mmCIF file of N, CA and C in Angstrom:
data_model
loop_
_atom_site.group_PDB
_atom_site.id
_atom_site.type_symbol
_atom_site.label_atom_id
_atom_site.label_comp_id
_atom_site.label_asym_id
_atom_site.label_seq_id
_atom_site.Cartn_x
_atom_site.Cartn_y
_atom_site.Cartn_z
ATOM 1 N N UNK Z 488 0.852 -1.196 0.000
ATOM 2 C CA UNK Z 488 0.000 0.000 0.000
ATOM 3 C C UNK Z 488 0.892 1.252 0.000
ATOM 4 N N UNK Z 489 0.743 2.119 -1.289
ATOM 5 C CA UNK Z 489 2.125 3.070 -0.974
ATOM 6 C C UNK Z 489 1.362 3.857 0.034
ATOM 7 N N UNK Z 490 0.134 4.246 0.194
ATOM 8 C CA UNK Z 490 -0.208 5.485 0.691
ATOM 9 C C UNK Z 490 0.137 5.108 2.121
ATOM 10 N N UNK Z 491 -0.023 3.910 2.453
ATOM 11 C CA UNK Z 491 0.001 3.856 4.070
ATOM 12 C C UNK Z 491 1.806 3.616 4.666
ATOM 13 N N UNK Z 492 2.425 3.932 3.272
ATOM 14 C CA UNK Z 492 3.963 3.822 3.101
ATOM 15 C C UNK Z 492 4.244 4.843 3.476
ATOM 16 N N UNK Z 493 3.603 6.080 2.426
ATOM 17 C CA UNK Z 493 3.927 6.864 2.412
ATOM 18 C C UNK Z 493 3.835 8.155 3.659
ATOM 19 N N UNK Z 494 2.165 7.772 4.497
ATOM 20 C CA UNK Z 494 1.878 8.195 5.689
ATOM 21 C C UNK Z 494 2.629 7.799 6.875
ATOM 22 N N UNK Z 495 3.027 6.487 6.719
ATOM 23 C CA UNK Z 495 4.193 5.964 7.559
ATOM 24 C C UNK Z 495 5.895 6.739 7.201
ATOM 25 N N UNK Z 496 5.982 6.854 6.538
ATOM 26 C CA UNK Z 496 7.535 7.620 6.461
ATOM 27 C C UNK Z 496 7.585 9.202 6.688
ATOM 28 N N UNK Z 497 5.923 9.773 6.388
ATOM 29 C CA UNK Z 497 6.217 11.233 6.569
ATOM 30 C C UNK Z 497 6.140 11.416 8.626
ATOM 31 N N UNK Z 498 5.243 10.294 8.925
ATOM 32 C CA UNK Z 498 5.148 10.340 10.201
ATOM 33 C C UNK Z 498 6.363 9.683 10.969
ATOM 34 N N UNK Z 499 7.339 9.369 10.468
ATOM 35 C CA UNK Z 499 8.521 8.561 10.953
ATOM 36 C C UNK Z 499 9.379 10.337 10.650
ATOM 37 N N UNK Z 500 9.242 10.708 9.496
ATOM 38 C CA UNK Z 500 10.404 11.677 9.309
ATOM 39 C C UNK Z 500 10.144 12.721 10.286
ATOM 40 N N UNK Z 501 8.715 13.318 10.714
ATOM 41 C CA UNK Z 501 8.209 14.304 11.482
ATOM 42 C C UNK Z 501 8.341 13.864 12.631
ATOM 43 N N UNK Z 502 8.836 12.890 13.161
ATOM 44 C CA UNK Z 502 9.410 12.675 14.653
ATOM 45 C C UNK Z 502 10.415 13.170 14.854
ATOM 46 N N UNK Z 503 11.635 12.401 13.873
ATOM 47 C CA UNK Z 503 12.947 12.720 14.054
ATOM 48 C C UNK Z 503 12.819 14.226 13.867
ATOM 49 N N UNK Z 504 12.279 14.543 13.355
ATOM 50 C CA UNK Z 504 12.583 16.264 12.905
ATOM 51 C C UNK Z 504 12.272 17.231 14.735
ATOM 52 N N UNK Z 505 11.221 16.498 14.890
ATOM 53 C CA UNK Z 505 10.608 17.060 16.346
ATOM 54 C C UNK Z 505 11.532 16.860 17.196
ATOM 55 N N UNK Z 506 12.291 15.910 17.233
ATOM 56 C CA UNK Z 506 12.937 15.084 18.407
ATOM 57 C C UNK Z 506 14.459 15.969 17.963
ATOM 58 N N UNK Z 507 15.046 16.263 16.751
ATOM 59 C CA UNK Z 507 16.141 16.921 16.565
ATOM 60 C C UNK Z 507 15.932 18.812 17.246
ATOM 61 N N UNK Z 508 14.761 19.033 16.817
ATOM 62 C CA UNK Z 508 14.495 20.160 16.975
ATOM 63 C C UNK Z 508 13.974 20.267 18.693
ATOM 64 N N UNK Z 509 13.766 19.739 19.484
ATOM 65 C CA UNK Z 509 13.789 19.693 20.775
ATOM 66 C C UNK Z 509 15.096 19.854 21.111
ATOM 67 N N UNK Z 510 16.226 18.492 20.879
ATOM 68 C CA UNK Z 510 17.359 18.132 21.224
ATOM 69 C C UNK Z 510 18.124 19.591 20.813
ATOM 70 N N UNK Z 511 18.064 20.263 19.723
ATOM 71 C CA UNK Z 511 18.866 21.702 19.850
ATOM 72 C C UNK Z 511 18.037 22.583 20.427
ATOM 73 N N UNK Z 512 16.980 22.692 20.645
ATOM 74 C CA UNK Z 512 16.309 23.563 21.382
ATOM 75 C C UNK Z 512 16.112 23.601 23.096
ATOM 76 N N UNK Z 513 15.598 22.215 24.118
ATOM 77 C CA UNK Z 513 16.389 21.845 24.899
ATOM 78 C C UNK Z 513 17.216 21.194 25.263
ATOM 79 N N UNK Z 514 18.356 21.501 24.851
ATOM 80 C CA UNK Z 514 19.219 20.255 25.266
ATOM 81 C C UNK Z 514 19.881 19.786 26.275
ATOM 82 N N UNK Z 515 19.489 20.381 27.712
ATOM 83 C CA UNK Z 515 19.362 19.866 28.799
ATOM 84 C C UNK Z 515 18.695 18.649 29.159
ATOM 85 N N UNK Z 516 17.174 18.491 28.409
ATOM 86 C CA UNK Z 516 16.897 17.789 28.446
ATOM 87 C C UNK Z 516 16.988 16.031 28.162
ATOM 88 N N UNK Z 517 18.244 16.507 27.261
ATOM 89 C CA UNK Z 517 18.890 15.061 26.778
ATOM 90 C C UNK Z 517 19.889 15.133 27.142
#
């Protein structure tokens, strides 16, 4: 199923992006 591929990788990429953008934003927290 690409679409549920494709909803799966944008929601995989929009983590890391969140999780990078925390990690330079607090990075005390890690």
């Amino acid at each position: 199923m690409p679409l549920f591929d494709l909803i799966l990788g944008a929601s995989v990429a929009l983590g890391l992006f969140v999780y990078l953008v925390a990690a330079l934003w607090r990075p005390d927290r890690f």
